[in-house]
PDB file of C-alpha atoms in Angstrom:
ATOM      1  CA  UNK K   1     121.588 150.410 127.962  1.00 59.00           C
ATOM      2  CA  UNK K   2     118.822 152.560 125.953  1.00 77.00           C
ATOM      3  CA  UNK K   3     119.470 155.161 124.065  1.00 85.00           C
ATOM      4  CA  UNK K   4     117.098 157.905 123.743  1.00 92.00           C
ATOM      5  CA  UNK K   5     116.725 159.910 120.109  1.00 95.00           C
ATOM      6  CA  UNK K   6     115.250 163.366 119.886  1.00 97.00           C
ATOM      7  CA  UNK K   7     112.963 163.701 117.142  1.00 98.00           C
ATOM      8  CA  UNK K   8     111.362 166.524 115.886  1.00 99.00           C
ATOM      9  CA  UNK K   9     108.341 166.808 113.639  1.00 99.00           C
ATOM     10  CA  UNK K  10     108.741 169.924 111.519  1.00 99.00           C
ATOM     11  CA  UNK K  11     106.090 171.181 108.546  1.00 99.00           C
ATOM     12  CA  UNK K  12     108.236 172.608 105.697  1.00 99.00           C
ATOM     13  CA  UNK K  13     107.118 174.965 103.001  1.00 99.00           C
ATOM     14  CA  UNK K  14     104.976 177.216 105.267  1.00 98.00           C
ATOM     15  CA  UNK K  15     104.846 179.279 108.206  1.00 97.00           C
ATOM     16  CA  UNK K  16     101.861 177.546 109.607  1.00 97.00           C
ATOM     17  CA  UNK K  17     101.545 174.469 111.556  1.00 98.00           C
ATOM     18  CA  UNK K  18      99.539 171.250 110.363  1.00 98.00           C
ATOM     19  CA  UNK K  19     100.653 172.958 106.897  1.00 98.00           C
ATOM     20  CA  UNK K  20     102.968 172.520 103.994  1.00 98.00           C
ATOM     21  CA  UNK K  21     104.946 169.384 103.722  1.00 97.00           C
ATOM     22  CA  UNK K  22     105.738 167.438 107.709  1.00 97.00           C
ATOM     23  CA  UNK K  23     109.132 165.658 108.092  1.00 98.00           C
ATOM     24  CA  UNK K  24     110.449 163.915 110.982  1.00 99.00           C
ATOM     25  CA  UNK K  25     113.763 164.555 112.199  1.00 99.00           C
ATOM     26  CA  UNK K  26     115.940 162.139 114.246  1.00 99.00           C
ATOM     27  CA  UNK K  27     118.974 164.028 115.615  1.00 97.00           C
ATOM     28  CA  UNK K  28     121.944 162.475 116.722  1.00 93.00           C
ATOM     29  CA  UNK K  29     121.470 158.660 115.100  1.00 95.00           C
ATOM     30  CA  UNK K  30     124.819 157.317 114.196  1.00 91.00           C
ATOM     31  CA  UNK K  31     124.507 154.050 116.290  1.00 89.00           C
ATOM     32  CA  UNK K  32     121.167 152.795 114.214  1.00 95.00           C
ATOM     33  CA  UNK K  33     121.380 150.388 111.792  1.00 96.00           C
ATOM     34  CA  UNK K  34     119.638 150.728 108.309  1.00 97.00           C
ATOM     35  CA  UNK K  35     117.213 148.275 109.673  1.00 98.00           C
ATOM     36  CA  UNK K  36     115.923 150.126 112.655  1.00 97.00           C
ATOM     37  CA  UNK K  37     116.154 153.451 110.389  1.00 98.00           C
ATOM     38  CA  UNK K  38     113.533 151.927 108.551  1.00 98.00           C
ATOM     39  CA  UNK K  39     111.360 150.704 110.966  1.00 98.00           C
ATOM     40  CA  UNK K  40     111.765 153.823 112.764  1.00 98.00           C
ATOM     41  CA  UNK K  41     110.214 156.033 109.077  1.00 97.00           C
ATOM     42  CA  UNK K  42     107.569 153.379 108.994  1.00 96.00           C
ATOM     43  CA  UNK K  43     106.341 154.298 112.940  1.00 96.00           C
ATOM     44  CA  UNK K  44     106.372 157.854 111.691  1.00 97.00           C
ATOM     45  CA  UNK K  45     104.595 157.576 108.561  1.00 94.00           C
ATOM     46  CA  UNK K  46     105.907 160.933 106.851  1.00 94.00           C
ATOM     47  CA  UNK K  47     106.315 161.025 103.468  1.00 89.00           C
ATOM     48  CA  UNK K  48     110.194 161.307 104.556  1.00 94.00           C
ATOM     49  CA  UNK K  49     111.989 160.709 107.780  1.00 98.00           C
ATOM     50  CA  UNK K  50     115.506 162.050 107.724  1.00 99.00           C
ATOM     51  CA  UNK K  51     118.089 160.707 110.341  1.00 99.00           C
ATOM     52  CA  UNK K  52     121.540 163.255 111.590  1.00 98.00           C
ATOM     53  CA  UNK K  53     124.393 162.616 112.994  1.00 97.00           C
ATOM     54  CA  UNK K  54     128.062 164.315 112.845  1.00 96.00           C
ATOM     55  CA  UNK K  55     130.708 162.910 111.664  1.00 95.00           C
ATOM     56  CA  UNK K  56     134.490 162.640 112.592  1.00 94.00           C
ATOM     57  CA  UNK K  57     135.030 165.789 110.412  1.00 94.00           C
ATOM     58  CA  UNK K  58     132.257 167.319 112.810  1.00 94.00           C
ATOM     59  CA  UNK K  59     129.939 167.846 109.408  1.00 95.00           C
ATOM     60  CA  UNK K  60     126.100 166.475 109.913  1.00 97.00           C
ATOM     61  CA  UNK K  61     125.586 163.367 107.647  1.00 98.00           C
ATOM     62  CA  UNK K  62     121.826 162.722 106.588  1.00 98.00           C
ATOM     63  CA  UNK K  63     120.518 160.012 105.632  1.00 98.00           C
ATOM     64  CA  UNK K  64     116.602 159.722 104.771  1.00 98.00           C
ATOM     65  CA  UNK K  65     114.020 157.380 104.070  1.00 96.00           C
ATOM     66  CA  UNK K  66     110.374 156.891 103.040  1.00 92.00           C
ATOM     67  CA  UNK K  67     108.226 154.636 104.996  1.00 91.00           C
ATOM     68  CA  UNK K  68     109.374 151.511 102.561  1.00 90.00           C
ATOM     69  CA  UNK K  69     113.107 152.094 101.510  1.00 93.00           C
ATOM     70  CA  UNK K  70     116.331 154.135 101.864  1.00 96.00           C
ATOM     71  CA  UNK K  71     116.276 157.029  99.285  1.00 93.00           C
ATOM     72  CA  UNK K  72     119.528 159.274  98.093  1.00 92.00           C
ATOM     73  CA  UNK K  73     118.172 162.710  98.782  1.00 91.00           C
ATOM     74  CA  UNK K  74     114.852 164.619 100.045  1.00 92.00           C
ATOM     75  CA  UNK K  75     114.540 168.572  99.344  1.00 93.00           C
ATOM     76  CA  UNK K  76     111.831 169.054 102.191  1.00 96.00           C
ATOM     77  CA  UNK K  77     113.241 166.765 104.793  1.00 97.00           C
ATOM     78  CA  UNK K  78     116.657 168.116 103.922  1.00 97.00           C
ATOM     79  CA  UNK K  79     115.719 172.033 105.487  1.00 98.00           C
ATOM     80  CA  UNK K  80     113.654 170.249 107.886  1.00 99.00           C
ATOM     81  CA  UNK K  81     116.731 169.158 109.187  1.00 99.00           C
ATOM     82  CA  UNK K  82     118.019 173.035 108.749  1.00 98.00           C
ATOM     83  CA  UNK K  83     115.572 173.872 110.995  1.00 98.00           C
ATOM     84  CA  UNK K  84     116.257 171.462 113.790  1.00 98.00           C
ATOM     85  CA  UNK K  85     119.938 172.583 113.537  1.00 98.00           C
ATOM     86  CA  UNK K  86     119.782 176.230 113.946  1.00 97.00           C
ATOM     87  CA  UNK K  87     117.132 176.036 116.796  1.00 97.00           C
ATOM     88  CA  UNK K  88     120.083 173.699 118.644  1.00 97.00           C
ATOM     89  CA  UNK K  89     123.040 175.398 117.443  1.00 95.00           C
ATOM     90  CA  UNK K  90     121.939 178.791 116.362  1.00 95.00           C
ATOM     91  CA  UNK K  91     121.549 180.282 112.885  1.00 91.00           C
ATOM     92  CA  UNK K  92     124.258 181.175 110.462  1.00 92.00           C
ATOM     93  CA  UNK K  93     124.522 182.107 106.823  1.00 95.00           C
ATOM     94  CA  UNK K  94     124.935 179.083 105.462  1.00 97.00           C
ATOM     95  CA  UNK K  95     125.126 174.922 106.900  1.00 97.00           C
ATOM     96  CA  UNK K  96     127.038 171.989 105.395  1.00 96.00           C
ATOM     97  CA  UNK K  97     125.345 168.727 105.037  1.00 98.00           C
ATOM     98  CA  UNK K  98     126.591 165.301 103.771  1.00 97.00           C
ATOM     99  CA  UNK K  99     124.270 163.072 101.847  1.00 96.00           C
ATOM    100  CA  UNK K 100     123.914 160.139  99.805  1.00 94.00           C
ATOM    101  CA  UNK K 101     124.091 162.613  96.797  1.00 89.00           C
ATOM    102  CA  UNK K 102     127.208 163.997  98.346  1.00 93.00           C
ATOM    103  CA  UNK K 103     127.834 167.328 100.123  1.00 95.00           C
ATOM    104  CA  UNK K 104     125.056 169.294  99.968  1.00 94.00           C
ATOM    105  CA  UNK K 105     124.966 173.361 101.513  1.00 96.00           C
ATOM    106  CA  UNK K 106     121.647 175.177 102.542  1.00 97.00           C
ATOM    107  CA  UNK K 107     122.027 178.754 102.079  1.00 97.00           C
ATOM    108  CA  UNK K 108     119.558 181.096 104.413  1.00 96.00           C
ATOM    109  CA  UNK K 109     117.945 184.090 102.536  1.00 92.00           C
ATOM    110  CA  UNK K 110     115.381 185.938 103.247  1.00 91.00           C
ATOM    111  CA  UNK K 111     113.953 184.385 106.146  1.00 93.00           C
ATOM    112  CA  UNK K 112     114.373 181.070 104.047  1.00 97.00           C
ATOM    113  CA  UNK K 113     115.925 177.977 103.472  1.00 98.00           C
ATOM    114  CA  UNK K 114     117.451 177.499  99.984  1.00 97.00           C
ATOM    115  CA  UNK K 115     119.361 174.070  98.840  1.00 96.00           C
ATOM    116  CA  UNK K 116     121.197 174.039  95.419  1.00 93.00           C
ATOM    117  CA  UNK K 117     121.896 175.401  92.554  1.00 94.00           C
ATOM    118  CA  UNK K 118     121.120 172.295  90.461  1.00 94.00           C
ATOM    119  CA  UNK K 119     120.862 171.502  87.055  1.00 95.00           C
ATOM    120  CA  UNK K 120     118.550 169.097  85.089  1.00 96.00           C
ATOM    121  CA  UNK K 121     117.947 168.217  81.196  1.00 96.00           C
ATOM    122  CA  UNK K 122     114.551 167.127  79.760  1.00 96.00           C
ATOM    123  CA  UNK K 123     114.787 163.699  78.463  1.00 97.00           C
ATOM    124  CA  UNK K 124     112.125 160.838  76.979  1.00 97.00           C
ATOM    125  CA  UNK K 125     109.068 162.088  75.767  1.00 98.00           C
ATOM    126  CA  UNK K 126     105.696 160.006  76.649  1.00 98.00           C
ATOM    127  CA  UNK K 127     103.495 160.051  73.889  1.00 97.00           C
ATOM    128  CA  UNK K 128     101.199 157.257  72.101  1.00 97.00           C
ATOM    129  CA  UNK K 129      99.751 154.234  73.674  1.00 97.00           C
ATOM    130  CA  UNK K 130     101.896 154.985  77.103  1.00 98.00           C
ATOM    131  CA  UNK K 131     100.844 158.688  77.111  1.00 98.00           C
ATOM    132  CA  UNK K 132      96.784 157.497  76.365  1.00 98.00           C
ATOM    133  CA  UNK K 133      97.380 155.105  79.033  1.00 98.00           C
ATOM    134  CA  UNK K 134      99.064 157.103  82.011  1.00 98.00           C
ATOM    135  CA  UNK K 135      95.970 159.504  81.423  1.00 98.00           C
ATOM    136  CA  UNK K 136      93.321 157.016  81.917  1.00 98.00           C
ATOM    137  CA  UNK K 137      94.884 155.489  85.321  1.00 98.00           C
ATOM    138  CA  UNK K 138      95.802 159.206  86.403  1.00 98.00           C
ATOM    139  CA  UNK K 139      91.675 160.509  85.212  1.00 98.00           C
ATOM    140  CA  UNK K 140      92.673 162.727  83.077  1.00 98.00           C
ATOM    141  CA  UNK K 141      91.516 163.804  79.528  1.00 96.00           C
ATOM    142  CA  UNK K 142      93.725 164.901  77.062  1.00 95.00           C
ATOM    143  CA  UNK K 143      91.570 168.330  76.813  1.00 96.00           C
ATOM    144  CA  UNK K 144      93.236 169.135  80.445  1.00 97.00           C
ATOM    145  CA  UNK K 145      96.644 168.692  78.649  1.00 97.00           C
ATOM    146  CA  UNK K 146      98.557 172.209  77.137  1.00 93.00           C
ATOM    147  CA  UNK K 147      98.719 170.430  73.551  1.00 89.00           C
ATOM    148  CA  UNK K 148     101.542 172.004  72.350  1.00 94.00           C
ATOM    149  CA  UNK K 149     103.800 170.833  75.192  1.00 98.00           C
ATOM    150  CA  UNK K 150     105.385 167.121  76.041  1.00 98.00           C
ATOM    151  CA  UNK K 151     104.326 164.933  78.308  1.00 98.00           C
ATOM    152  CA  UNK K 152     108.090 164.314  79.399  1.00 99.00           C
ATOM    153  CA  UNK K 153     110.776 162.822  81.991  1.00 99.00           C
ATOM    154  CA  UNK K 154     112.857 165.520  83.176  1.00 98.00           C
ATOM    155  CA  UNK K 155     116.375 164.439  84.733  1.00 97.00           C
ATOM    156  CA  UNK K 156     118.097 165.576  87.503  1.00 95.00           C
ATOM    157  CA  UNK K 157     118.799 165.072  91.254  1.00 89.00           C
ATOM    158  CA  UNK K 158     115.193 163.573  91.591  1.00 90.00           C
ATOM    159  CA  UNK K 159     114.064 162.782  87.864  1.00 96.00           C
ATOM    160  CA  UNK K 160     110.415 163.268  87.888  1.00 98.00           C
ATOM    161  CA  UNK K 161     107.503 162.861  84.420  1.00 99.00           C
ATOM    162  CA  UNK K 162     106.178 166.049  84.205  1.00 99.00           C
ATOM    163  CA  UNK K 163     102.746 167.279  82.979  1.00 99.00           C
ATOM    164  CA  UNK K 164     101.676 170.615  82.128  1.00 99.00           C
ATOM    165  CA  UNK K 165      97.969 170.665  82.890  1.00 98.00           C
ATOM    166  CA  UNK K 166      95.807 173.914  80.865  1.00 96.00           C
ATOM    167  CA  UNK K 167      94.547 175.603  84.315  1.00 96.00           C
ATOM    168  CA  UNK K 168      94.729 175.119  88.355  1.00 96.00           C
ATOM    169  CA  UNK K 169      90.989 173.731  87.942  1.00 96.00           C
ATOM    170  CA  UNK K 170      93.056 170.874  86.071  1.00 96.00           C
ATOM    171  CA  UNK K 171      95.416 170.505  88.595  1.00 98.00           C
ATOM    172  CA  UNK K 172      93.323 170.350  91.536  1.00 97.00           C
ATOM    173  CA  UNK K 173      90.408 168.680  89.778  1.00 96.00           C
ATOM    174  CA  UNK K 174      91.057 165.679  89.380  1.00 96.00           C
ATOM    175  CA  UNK K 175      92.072 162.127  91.499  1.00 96.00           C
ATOM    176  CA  UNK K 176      94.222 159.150  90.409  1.00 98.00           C
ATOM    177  CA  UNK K 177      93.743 155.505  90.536  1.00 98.00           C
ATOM    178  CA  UNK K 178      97.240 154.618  92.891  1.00 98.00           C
ATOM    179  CA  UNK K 179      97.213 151.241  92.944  1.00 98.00           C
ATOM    180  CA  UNK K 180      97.224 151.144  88.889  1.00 98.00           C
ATOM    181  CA  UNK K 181      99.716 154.276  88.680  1.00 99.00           C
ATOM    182  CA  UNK K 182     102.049 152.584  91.042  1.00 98.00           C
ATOM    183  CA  UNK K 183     101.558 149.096  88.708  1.00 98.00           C
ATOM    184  CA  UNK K 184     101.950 151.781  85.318  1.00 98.00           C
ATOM    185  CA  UNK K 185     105.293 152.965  86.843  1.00 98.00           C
ATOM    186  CA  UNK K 186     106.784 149.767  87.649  1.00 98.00           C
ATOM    187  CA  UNK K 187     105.383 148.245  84.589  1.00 98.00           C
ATOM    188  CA  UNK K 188     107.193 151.209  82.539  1.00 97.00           C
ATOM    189  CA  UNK K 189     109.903 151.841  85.193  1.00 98.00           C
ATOM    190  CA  UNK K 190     108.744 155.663  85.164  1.00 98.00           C
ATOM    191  CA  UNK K 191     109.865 158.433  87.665  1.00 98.00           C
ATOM    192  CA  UNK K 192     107.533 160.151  90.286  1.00 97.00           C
ATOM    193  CA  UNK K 193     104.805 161.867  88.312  1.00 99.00           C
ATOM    194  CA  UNK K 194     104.632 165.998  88.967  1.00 99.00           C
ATOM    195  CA  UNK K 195     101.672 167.757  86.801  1.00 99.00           C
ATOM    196  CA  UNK K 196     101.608 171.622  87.154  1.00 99.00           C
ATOM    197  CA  UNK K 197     100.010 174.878  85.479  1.00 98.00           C
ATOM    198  CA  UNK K 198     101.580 178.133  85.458  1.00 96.00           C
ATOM    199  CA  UNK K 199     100.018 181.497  85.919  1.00 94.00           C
ATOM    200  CA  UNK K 200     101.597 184.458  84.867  1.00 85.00           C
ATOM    201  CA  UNK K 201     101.897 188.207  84.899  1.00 77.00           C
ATOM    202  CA  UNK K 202     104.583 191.095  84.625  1.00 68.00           C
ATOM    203  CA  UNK K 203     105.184 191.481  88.591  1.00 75.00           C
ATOM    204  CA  UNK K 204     104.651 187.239  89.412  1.00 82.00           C
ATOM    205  CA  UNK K 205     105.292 183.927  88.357  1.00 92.00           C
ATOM    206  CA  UNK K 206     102.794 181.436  90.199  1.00 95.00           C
ATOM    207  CA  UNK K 207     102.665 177.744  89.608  1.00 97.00           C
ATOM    208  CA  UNK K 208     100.571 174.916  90.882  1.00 98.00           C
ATOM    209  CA  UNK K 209     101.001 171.540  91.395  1.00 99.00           C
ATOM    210  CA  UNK K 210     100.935 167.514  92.631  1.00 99.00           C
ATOM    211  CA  UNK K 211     103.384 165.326  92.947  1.00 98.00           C
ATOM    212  CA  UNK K 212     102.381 161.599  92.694  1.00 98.00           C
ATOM    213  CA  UNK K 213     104.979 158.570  94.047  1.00 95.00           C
ATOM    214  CA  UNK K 214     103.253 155.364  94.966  1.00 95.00           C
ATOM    215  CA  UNK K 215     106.304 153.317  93.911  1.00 93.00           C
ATOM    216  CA  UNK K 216     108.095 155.147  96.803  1.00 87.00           C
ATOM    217  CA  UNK K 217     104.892 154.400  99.214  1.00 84.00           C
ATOM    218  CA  UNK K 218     103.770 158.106  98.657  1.00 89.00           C
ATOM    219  CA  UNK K 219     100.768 158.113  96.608  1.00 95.00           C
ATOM    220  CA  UNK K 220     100.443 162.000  97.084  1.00 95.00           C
ATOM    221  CA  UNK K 221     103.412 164.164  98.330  1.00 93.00           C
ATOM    222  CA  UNK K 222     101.919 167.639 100.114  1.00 94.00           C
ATOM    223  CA  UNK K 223     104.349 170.056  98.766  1.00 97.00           C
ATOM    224  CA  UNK K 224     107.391 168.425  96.818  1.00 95.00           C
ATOM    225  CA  UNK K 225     110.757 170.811  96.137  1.00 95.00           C
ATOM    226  CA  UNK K 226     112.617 168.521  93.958  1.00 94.00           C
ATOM    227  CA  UNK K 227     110.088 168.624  91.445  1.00 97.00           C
ATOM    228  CA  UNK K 228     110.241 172.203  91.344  1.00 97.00           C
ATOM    229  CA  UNK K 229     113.808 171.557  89.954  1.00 97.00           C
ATOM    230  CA  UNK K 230     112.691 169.606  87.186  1.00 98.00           C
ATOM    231  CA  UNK K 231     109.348 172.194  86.175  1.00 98.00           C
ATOM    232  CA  UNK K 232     111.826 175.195  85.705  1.00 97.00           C
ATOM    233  CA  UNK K 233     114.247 173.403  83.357  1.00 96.00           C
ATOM    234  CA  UNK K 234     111.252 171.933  81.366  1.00 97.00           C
ATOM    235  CA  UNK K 235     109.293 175.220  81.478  1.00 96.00           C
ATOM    236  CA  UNK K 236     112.900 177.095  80.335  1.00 94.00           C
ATOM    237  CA  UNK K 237     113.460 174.212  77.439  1.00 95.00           C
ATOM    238  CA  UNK K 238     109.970 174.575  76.273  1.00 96.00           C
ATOM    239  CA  UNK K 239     110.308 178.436  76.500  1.00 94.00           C
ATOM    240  CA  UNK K 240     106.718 178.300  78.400  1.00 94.00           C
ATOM    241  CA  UNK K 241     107.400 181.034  79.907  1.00 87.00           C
ATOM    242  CA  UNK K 242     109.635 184.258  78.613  1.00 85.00           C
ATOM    243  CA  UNK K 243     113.197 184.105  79.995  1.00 83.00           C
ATOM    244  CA  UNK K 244     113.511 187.616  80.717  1.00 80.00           C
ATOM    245  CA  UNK K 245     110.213 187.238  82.855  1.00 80.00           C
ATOM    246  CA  UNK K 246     111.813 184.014  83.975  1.00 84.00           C
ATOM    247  CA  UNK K 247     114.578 185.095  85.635  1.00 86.00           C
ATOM    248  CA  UNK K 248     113.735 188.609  87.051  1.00 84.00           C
ATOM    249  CA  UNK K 249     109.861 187.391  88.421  1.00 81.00           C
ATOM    250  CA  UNK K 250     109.619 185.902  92.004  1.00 81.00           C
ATOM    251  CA  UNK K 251     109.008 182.577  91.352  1.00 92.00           C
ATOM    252  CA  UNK K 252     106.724 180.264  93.661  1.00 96.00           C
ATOM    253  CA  UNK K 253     104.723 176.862  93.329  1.00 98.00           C
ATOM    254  CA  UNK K 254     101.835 176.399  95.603  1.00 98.00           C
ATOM    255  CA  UNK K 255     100.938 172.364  96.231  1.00 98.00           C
ATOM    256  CA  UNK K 256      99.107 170.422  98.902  1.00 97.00           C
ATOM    257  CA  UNK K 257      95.783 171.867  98.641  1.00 96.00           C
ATOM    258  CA  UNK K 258      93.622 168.689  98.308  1.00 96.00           C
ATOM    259  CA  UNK K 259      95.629 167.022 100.748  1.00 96.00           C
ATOM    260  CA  UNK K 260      94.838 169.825 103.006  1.00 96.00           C
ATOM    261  CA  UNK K 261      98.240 170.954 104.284  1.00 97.00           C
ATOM    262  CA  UNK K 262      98.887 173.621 101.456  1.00 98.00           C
ATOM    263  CA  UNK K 263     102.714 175.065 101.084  1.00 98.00           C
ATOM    264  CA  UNK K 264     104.827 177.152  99.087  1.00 98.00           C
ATOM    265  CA  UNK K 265     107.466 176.102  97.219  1.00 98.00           C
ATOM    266  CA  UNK K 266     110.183 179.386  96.254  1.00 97.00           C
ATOM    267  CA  UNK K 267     112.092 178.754  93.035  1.00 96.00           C
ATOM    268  CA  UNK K 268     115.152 180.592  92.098  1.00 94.00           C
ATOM    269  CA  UNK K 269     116.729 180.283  88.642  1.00 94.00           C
ATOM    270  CA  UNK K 270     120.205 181.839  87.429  1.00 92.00           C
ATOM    271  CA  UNK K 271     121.547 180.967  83.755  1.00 90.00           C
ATOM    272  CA  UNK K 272     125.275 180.265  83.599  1.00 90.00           C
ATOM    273  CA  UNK K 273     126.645 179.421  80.014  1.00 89.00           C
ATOM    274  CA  UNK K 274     122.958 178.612  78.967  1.00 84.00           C
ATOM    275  CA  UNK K 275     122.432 175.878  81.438  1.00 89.00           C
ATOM    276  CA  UNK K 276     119.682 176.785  83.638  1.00 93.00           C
ATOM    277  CA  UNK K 277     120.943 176.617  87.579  1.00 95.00           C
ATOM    278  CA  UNK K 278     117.899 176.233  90.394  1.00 96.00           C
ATOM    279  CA  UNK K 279     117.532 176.608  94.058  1.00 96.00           C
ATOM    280  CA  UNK K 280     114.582 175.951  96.136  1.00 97.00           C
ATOM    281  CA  UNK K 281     113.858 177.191  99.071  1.00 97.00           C
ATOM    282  CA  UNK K 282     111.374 177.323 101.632  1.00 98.00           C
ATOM    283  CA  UNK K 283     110.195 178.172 105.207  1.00 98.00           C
ATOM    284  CA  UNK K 284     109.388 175.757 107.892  1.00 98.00           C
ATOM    285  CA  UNK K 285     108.114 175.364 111.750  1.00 99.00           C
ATOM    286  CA  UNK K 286     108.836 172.752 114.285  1.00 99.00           C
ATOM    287  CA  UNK K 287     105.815 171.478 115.409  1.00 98.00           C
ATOM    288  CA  UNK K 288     106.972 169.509 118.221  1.00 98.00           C
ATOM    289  CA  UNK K 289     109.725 167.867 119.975  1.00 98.00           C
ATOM    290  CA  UNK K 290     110.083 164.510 121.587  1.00 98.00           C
ATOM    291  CA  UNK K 291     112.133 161.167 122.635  1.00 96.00           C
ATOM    292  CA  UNK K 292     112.222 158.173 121.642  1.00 94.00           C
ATOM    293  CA  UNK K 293     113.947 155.243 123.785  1.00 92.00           C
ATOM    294  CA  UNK K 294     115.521 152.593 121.834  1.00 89.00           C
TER     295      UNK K 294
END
């Protein structure tokens, strides 16, 4: 007998469809098999499907994948599925998720979905040959780089090599060579690459960035959360920007422009016993509804 899934296609990080970053959501899949997951994400296409189902203990296990392999967590696809559960179940303060990762709980404030806190630590620095290297396959010049900052891999729940570009124009002006970034990472067995600039002033904190992940089958992300984690530790480490600012400024990133489905990415940091704690949140819309028989 067929089953038929509901899936949902929802646009997270913005309040505008055919915006921000699209994930696909298939509720109610505990009798598919990993294979059939996958096959499912690659008939999709999003950067991230993420499948639901309830448990025994009657708490909603996730499990999400990109359109080549099974990944641990997704920030994006993760209040996508938020979404999806309080338009069926209704809205509440708070929702309990189980993941790969382990438990996970999306808190709702302010009209938006937050997941966290989490905690990261800045770790190898890329510099020399590799560094001269990554910028000529990414089309970069080392005039676009802030020269007093690292190009460095920043740990955490998604470890990502972040770049801190001079200005926006850096950010947004420039376009990569994927098939020999996604050979560079494998080659070097680097993380996702994230390259940002920060604007600043005494009432806002904006950032801008692009998230690259070939190696995952993503060569451009829209608007990535996760590596919003990793920018606030590295921009807190580096003391980029100054913490008082830091941690009483509304904090946003704003990605997704050259792919054309722009989003905002809303970063809140606490410090507890000097170790920097981060949520992101976000806002999302479905954008429609539909079954699948399988």
């Amino acid at each position: 007998m067929k089953k038929s899934l509901e899936i949902y296609q929802v646009d997270v990080f913005t309040d505008e469809r055919f915006n921000g970053n699209p994930a696909t959501v298939v509720w109610d899949s505990e009798s598919l098999s990993k294979d059939l997951m996958l096959k499912l994400a690659q008939e999709f296409n999003n950067s991230e499907t993420v499948f639901a189902c309830f448990n025994k203990n009657n708490t909603l296990v996730l499990r999400y994948f990109t359109p080549t392999q099974e990944i641990d967590f997704c920030g994006h696809a993760t209040i996508a599925a938020a979404i999806v559960f309080v338009k069926r179940l209704g809205s509440r303060s708070s929702i309990e998720f189980l993941t790969n990762s382990g438990p996970l709980t999306i808190h709702l404030k302010d009209g938006k979905y937050y997941y966290g806190p989490y905690e990261a630590r800045t770790d190898e620095i890329i510099d020399g040959r590799m560094k001269e290297e990554l910028l000529g396959v990414l089309n970069l010049s080392s005039k676009d780089l802030h020269s007093k900052y690292p190009m460095q891999i920043v740990k955490s729940v998604s470890n990502k090599l972040l770049i801190f570009l001079k200005t926006r124009k850096s950010v947004f002006g420039f376009f990569p060579n994927f098939t020999k970034l996604k050979e560079f990472s494998i080659h070097y067995n680097l993380p996702p690459v994230f390259l940002f600039s920060v604007k600043k002033d005494v009432t806002n904190l904006k950032c801008y960035g692009r998230m690259f992940a070939p190696t995952l089958g993503i060569d451009e992300d829209p608007v990535n959360g996760n590596s919003c984690i990793t920018m606030a530790e590295y921009l807190f480490t580096h003391n980029v920007v100054e913490h008082t600012l830091f941690f009483n400024t509304p904090v946003q990133c704003i990605q997704g422009k050259l792919t054309g489905r722009e989003g905002t990415v809303f970063i809140d940091v606490k410090e507890v016993n000097k170790q920097l704690k981060v949520s992101i949140g976000g806002t999302g819309v479905i954008v429609f509804k539909t079954k699948v028989k399988i």
